[in-house]
PDB file of C-alpha atoms in Angstrom:
ATOM      1  CA  MET O   1       3.499 -14.174   8.285  1.00 92.00           C
ATOM      2  CA  LYS O   2       4.594 -10.881   6.734  1.00 94.00           C
ATOM      3  CA  VAL O   3       5.791  -7.947   8.834  1.00 95.00           C
ATOM      4  CA  ILE O   4       5.272  -4.594   7.115  1.00 96.00           C
ATOM      5  CA  GLY O   5       7.039  -1.449   8.253  1.00 95.00           C
ATOM      6  CA  LEU O   6       4.684   1.454   7.526  1.00 97.00           C
ATOM      7  CA  THR O   7       6.440   4.804   7.583  1.00 95.00           C
ATOM      8  CA  GLY O   8       5.978   8.308   6.266  1.00 94.00           C
ATOM      9  CA  GLY O   9       6.612  11.912   7.155  1.00 90.00           C
ATOM     10  CA  ILE O  10       4.390  13.953   9.430  1.00 89.00           C
ATOM     11  CA  GLY O  11       0.982  14.559   7.816  1.00 91.00           C
ATOM     12  CA  SER O  12       1.608  12.053   5.032  1.00 93.00           C
ATOM     13  CA  GLY O  13      -1.473   9.910   5.750  1.00 94.00           C
ATOM     14  CA  LYS O  14       0.312   7.071   7.531  1.00 95.00           C
ATOM     15  CA  SER O  15      -2.364   6.576  10.205  1.00 94.00           C
ATOM     16  CA  THR O  16      -5.136   6.549   7.585  1.00 96.00           C
ATOM     17  CA  VAL O  17      -3.351   3.806   5.635  1.00 97.00           C
ATOM     18  CA  ALA O  18      -2.768   1.872   8.886  1.00 97.00           C
ATOM     19  CA  LYS O  19      -6.499   2.073   9.625  1.00 97.00           C
ATOM     20  CA  TYR O  20      -7.372   0.711   6.183  1.00 97.00           C
ATOM     21  CA  LEU O  21      -4.847  -2.130   6.579  1.00 97.00           C
ATOM     22  CA  ALA O  22      -6.370  -3.016   9.957  1.00 97.00           C
ATOM     23  CA  GLY O  23      -9.768  -3.143   8.273  1.00 97.00           C
ATOM     24  CA  LEU O  24      -8.387  -5.628   5.757  1.00 96.00           C
ATOM     25  CA  GLY O  25      -7.196  -7.928   8.541  1.00 95.00           C
ATOM     26  CA  ALA O  26      -3.713  -6.735   9.483  1.00 96.00           C
ATOM     27  CA  ALA O  27      -2.581  -6.578  13.099  1.00 96.00           C
ATOM     28  CA  VAL O  28      -1.303  -3.013  13.539  1.00 96.00           C
ATOM     29  CA  MET O  29       1.228  -1.831  16.113  1.00 95.00           C
ATOM     30  CA  ASP O  30       1.625   1.936  16.529  1.00 94.00           C
ATOM     31  CA  LEU O  31       5.243   2.262  17.662  1.00 91.00           C
ATOM     32  CA  ASP O  32       4.582   5.778  18.948  1.00 88.00           C
ATOM     33  CA  LYS O  33       2.120   4.253  21.420  1.00 91.00           C
ATOM     34  CA  VAL O  34       4.617   1.510  22.292  1.00 92.00           C
ATOM     35  CA  GLY O  35       7.137   4.261  23.027  1.00 88.00           C
ATOM     36  CA  HIS O  36       4.570   5.904  25.291  1.00 88.00           C
ATOM     37  CA  GLU O  37       4.036   2.604  27.125  1.00 90.00           C
ATOM     38  CA  VAL O  38       7.729   2.055  27.840  1.00 91.00           C
ATOM     39  CA  LEU O  39       8.014   5.544  29.354  1.00 90.00           C
ATOM     40  CA  LYS O  40       5.314   4.928  31.944  1.00 86.00           C
ATOM     41  CA  SER O  41       6.440   5.602  35.498  1.00 73.00           C
ATOM     42  CA  GLY O  42       8.257   2.874  37.379  1.00 77.00           C
ATOM     43  CA  GLY O  43      10.179   1.301  34.526  1.00 87.00           C
ATOM     44  CA  GLN O  44      13.886   1.627  33.831  1.00 91.00           C
ATOM     45  CA  PRO O  45      13.428   3.858  30.738  1.00 93.00           C
ATOM     46  CA  PHE O  46      11.275   6.232  32.809  1.00 94.00           C
ATOM     47  CA  LYS O  47      13.922   6.477  35.524  1.00 93.00           C
ATOM     48  CA  ARG O  48      16.720   7.091  33.024  1.00 94.00           C
ATOM     49  CA  VAL O  49      14.768   9.792  31.151  1.00 94.00           C
ATOM     50  CA  VAL O  50      14.074  11.657  34.394  1.00 93.00           C
ATOM     51  CA  SER O  51      17.713  11.248  35.432  1.00 93.00           C
ATOM     52  CA  GLU O  52      19.041  12.545  32.107  1.00 94.00           C
ATOM     53  CA  PHE O  53      16.468  15.246  31.276  1.00 93.00           C
ATOM     54  CA  GLY O  54      15.390  16.354  34.746  1.00 91.00           C
ATOM     55  CA  LYS O  55      12.100  16.490  36.624  1.00 91.00           C
ATOM     56  CA  ASP O  56      10.896  19.362  34.447  1.00 90.00           C
ATOM     57  CA  VAL O  57       9.746  16.738  31.905  1.00 91.00           C
ATOM     58  CA  LEU O  58       7.185  15.419  34.426  1.00 92.00           C
ATOM     59  CA  ASN O  59       3.580  16.561  34.605  1.00 91.00           C
ATOM     60  CA  ALA O  60       1.517  17.145  37.750  1.00 89.00           C
ATOM     61  CA  ARG O  61       0.780  13.401  38.009  1.00 89.00           C
ATOM     62  CA  GLY O  62       4.462  12.517  37.979  1.00 89.00           C
ATOM     63  CA  GLU O  63       4.319  11.108  34.439  1.00 91.00           C
ATOM     64  CA  ILE O  64       6.585  12.067  31.568  1.00 92.00           C
ATOM     65  CA  ASP O  65       5.004  14.904  29.609  1.00 90.00           C
ATOM     66  CA  ARG O  66       5.834  13.877  26.056  1.00 86.00           C
ATOM     67  CA  ALA O  67       5.164  17.379  24.720  1.00 84.00           C
ATOM     68  CA  ARG O  68       7.755  18.858  27.079  1.00 89.00           C
ATOM     69  CA  LEU O  69      10.225  16.111  26.245  1.00 90.00           C
ATOM     70  CA  ALA O  70       9.598  16.607  22.523  1.00 85.00           C
ATOM     71  CA  LYS O  71      10.414  20.328  22.805  1.00 84.00           C
ATOM     72  CA  ILE O  72      13.817  19.422  24.231  1.00 87.00           C
ATOM     73  CA  VAL O  73      14.781  16.708  21.747  1.00 86.00           C
ATOM     74  CA  PHE O  74      13.196  18.410  18.719  1.00 77.00           C
ATOM     75  CA  LYS O  75      15.818  21.188  18.889  1.00 77.00           C
ATOM     76  CA  ASP O  76      18.791  19.064  19.924  1.00 84.00           C
ATOM     77  CA  PRO O  77      19.978  16.071  17.822  1.00 83.00           C
ATOM     78  CA  GLU O  78      22.243  14.865  20.650  1.00 90.00           C
ATOM     79  CA  ALA O  79      19.335  14.877  23.099  1.00 90.00           C
ATOM     80  CA  LEU O  80      17.207  12.963  20.598  1.00 86.00           C
ATOM     81  CA  ALA O  81      19.977  10.394  20.127  1.00 87.00           C
ATOM     82  CA  LEU O  82      20.219   9.986  23.907  1.00 92.00           C
ATOM     83  CA  LEU O  83      16.447   9.503  24.223  1.00 91.00           C
ATOM     84  CA  ASN O  84      16.571   6.888  21.462  1.00 87.00           C
ATOM     85  CA  ARG O  85      19.385   5.001  23.218  1.00 90.00           C
ATOM     86  CA  ILE O  86      17.269   4.904  26.365  1.00 93.00           C
ATOM     87  CA  THR O  87      13.961   3.875  24.818  1.00 91.00           C
ATOM     88  CA  HIS O  88      14.745   1.782  21.730  1.00 88.00           C
ATOM     89  CA  PRO O  89      15.925  -1.408  23.491  1.00 91.00           C
ATOM     90  CA  ALA O  90      12.684  -1.486  25.507  1.00 91.00           C
ATOM     91  CA  ILE O  91      10.600  -0.734  22.408  1.00 90.00           C
ATOM     92  CA  ASP O  92      12.379  -3.487  20.442  1.00 90.00           C
ATOM     93  CA  LYS O  93      11.641  -5.978  23.231  1.00 91.00           C
ATOM     94  CA  VAL O  94       7.903  -5.149  23.120  1.00 91.00           C
ATOM     95  CA  ILE O  95       7.874  -5.384  19.306  1.00 91.00           C
ATOM     96  CA  ASP O  96       9.552  -8.803  19.311  1.00 92.00           C
ATOM     97  CA  GLU O  97       7.204 -10.137  22.006  1.00 94.00           C
ATOM     98  CA  ARG O  98       4.075  -8.938  20.195  1.00 94.00           C
ATOM     99  CA  ILE O  99       5.231 -10.216  16.792  1.00 94.00           C
ATOM    100  CA  ALA O 100       5.843 -13.614  18.386  1.00 95.00           C
ATOM    101  CA  GLU O 101       2.356 -13.531  19.911  1.00 96.00           C
ATOM    102  CA  TYR O 102       0.734 -12.575  16.604  1.00 95.00           C
ATOM    103  CA  ARG O 103       2.611 -15.434  14.938  1.00 94.00           C
ATOM    104  CA  ARG O 104       1.245 -17.860  17.555  1.00 96.00           C
ATOM    105  CA  GLN O 105      -2.249 -16.516  16.882  1.00 94.00           C
ATOM    106  CA  GLY O 106      -1.845 -17.216  13.154  1.00 93.00           C
ATOM    107  CA  ALA O 107      -1.819 -13.600  11.924  1.00 93.00           C
ATOM    108  CA  LYS O 108      -0.947 -13.284   8.236  1.00 92.00           C
ATOM    109  CA  VAL O 109       0.187  -9.643   8.304  1.00 96.00           C
ATOM    110  CA  VAL O 110       1.591  -7.458  11.080  1.00 96.00           C
ATOM    111  CA  VAL O 111       2.067  -3.740  10.440  1.00 97.00           C
ATOM    112  CA  LEU O 112       4.584  -1.697  12.432  1.00 95.00           C
ATOM    113  CA  GLU O 113       3.566   1.954  12.067  1.00 95.00           C
ATOM    114  CA  ALA O 114       6.345   4.464  12.790  1.00 91.00           C
ATOM    115  CA  ALA O 115       7.278   7.854  11.371  1.00 85.00           C
ATOM    116  CA  ALA O 116      11.013   7.427  12.044  1.00 83.00           C
ATOM    117  CA  MET O 117      11.263   3.721  11.235  1.00 86.00           C
ATOM    118  CA  LEU O 118      14.200   4.072   8.844  1.00 86.00           C
ATOM    119  CA  GLU O 119      16.024   6.630  10.977  1.00 81.00           C
ATOM    120  CA  ALA O 120      15.641   4.398  14.031  1.00 77.00           C
ATOM    121  CA  GLY O 121      16.999   1.328  12.241  1.00 77.00           C
ATOM    122  CA  LYS O 122      13.765  -0.657  12.608  1.00 75.00           C
ATOM    123  CA  ALA O 123      13.709  -1.849   8.977  1.00 78.00           C
ATOM    124  CA  GLY O 124      15.517  -5.024  10.010  1.00 81.00           C
ATOM    125  CA  GLN O 125      12.454  -6.096  11.993  1.00 84.00           C
ATOM    126  CA  THR O 126      10.292  -6.035   8.853  1.00 92.00           C
ATOM    127  CA  ASP O 127       9.919  -7.973   5.601  1.00 94.00           C
ATOM    128  CA  GLU O 128       8.863  -4.931   3.566  1.00 95.00           C
ATOM    129  CA  ILE O 129       8.829  -1.158   3.968  1.00 96.00           C
ATOM    130  CA  TRP O 130       5.702   0.709   2.886  1.00 97.00           C
ATOM    131  CA  ALA O 131       5.910   4.501   2.772  1.00 96.00           C
ATOM    132  CA  THR O 132       3.163   7.111   2.565  1.00 97.00           C
ATOM    133  CA  THR O 133       3.685  10.394   0.765  1.00 96.00           C
ATOM    134  CA  ALA O 134       1.675  13.477  -0.141  1.00 94.00           C
ATOM    135  CA  PRO O 135       2.403  16.840  -1.794  1.00 94.00           C
ATOM    136  CA  GLU O 136       3.829  19.387   0.652  1.00 90.00           C
ATOM    137  CA  THR O 137       0.875  21.727   0.115  1.00 90.00           C
ATOM    138  CA  THR O 138      -1.448  18.896   1.222  1.00 92.00           C
ATOM    139  CA  VAL O 139       0.732  18.103   4.253  1.00 89.00           C
ATOM    140  CA  LEU O 140       0.824  21.783   5.296  1.00 89.00           C
ATOM    141  CA  HIS O 141      -2.974  21.971   5.055  1.00 88.00           C
ATOM    142  CA  ARG O 142      -3.403  18.787   7.118  1.00 90.00           C
ATOM    143  CA  LEU O 143      -1.040  19.971   9.837  1.00 89.00           C
ATOM    144  CA  GLY O 144      -2.775  23.331  10.030  1.00 88.00           C
ATOM    145  CA  GLU O 145      -6.198  21.688  10.304  1.00 83.00           C
ATOM    146  CA  ARG O 146      -5.160  18.859  12.633  1.00 83.00           C
ATOM    147  CA  SER O 147      -2.613  20.458  14.938  1.00 80.00           C
ATOM    148  CA  GLY O 148      -3.038  24.189  14.403  1.00 81.00           C
ATOM    149  CA  TYR O 149       0.561  24.582  13.261  1.00 81.00           C
ATOM    150  CA  SER O 150       1.539  27.631  11.262  1.00 84.00           C
ATOM    151  CA  LYS O 151       3.156  26.968   7.894  1.00 83.00           C
ATOM    152  CA  ALA O 152       6.540  27.872   9.399  1.00 84.00           C
ATOM    153  CA  GLU O 153       6.051  25.411  12.274  1.00 81.00           C
ATOM    154  CA  SER O 154       4.875  22.712   9.883  1.00 83.00           C
ATOM    155  CA  ARG O 155       7.840  23.216   7.572  1.00 85.00           C
ATOM    156  CA  ALA O 156      10.240  23.046  10.525  1.00 81.00           C
ATOM    157  CA  ARG O 157       8.794  19.700  11.575  1.00 79.00           C
ATOM    158  CA  ILE O 158       8.902  18.386   8.006  1.00 81.00           C
ATOM    159  CA  ARG O 159      12.537  19.445   7.640  1.00 80.00           C
ATOM    160  CA  SER O 160      13.499  17.800  10.931  1.00 77.00           C
ATOM    161  CA  GLN O 161      12.605  14.380   9.493  1.00 82.00           C
ATOM    162  CA  MET O 162      14.217  12.259   6.805  1.00 85.00           C
ATOM    163  CA  SER O 163      13.509  13.733   3.388  1.00 88.00           C
ATOM    164  CA  ASP O 164      10.649  12.232   1.398  1.00 89.00           C
ATOM    165  CA  LYS O 165      13.081  11.472  -1.425  1.00 90.00           C
ATOM    166  CA  GLU O 166      15.361   9.451   0.863  1.00 90.00           C
ATOM    167  CA  ARG O 167      12.439   7.653   2.529  1.00 92.00           C
ATOM    168  CA  LEU O 168      10.812   6.632  -0.754  1.00 92.00           C
ATOM    169  CA  LYS O 169      14.150   5.426  -2.116  1.00 92.00           C
ATOM    170  CA  ASN O 170      14.190   2.845   0.688  1.00 91.00           C
ATOM    171  CA  ALA O 171      10.545   1.793   0.313  1.00 94.00           C
ATOM    172  CA  ASP O 172       9.258  -1.402  -1.305  1.00 95.00           C
ATOM    173  CA  VAL O 173       5.762   0.047  -1.696  1.00 96.00           C
ATOM    174  CA  VAL O 174       4.823   3.747  -1.981  1.00 97.00           C
ATOM    175  CA  ILE O 175       1.284   4.978  -1.326  1.00 97.00           C
ATOM    176  CA  ASP O 176       0.440   8.523  -2.401  1.00 96.00           C
ATOM    177  CA  THR O 177      -2.308   9.861  -0.138  1.00 96.00           C
ATOM    178  CA  GLY O 178      -2.715  13.169  -1.944  1.00 94.00           C
ATOM    179  CA  GLY O 179      -5.997  12.129  -3.556  1.00 92.00           C
ATOM    180  CA  SER O 180      -9.418  11.437  -2.076  1.00 94.00           C
ATOM    181  CA  LEU O 181      -9.946   8.953   0.744  1.00 94.00           C
ATOM    182  CA  ASP O 182     -11.680   6.601  -1.701  1.00 96.00           C
ATOM    183  CA  GLU O 183      -8.627   6.717  -3.970  1.00 96.00           C
ATOM    184  CA  VAL O 184      -6.319   5.982  -1.051  1.00 96.00           C
ATOM    185  CA  LYS O 185      -8.497   3.095   0.102  1.00 97.00           C
ATOM    186  CA  THR O 186      -8.517   1.633  -3.417  1.00 97.00           C
ATOM    187  CA  ARG O 187      -4.721   1.845  -3.606  1.00 96.00           C
ATOM    188  CA  VAL O 188      -4.323   0.186  -0.189  1.00 97.00           C
ATOM    189  CA  LYS O 189      -6.639  -2.659  -1.233  1.00 97.00           C
ATOM    190  CA  LYS O 190      -4.625  -3.146  -4.413  1.00 97.00           C
ATOM    191  CA  GLU O 191      -1.338  -3.317  -2.487  1.00 97.00           C
ATOM    192  CA  TRP O 192      -2.914  -5.641   0.088  1.00 96.00           C
ATOM    193  CA  ARG O 193      -3.985  -8.089  -2.608  1.00 95.00           C
ATOM    194  CA  ALA O 194      -0.482  -7.991  -4.098  1.00 95.00           C
ATOM    195  CA  LEU O 195       1.017  -8.602  -0.648  1.00 95.00           C
ATOM    196  CA  ILE O 196      -1.183 -11.635   0.002  1.00 91.00           C
ATOM    197  CA  LYS O 197      -0.245 -12.963  -3.423  1.00 90.00           C
ATOM    198  CA  ARG O 198       3.472 -12.499  -2.665  1.00 86.00           C
ATOM    199  CA  SER O 199       2.938 -14.282   0.637  1.00 80.00           C
ATOM    200  CA  GLY O 200       1.500 -17.310  -1.193  1.00 73.00           C
ATOM    201  CA  ASP O 201      -1.818 -17.222   0.740  1.00 57.00           C
TER     202      ASP O 201
END
């Protein structure tokens, strides 16, 4: 079984590529959703986040409001590092358990989708790193359409992440999503076939 780490900057088409890989038979884990799961109320990570960041990060239902939490850590690298120290051990445990379950089920490919995979040191849990990329003008357009961000807001979020150059330097496979959806799908299929061939299946 191959474990692929799928990463890419905000608006780079990562989720689209993950969807195409799922359609080809891969088991896909969205690590952002796993992070959301581990912060549900009652668990140790939840209690530590509330203790460290205060009750202002809770919504009316007593759950962690990820948008409020993001506003805090987005501006403060030390706060982000603290949040990562709280959540990453729990996330890693879920990843390991699910990979083991997929292996028992006979899955051939598992995809871990995460924007900050390299920054978070998750590459060691994968066999290969695949990275998505797109021209900045395309990314700015996507973020404006999808999230309503201004160009200044979009650029700030792009700059807060690892640079595309650094990310691609660490990637085994690079998928440019700047073209049409059909072109992206064709490229994903090509890389999938090459992956299966490398796997010996």
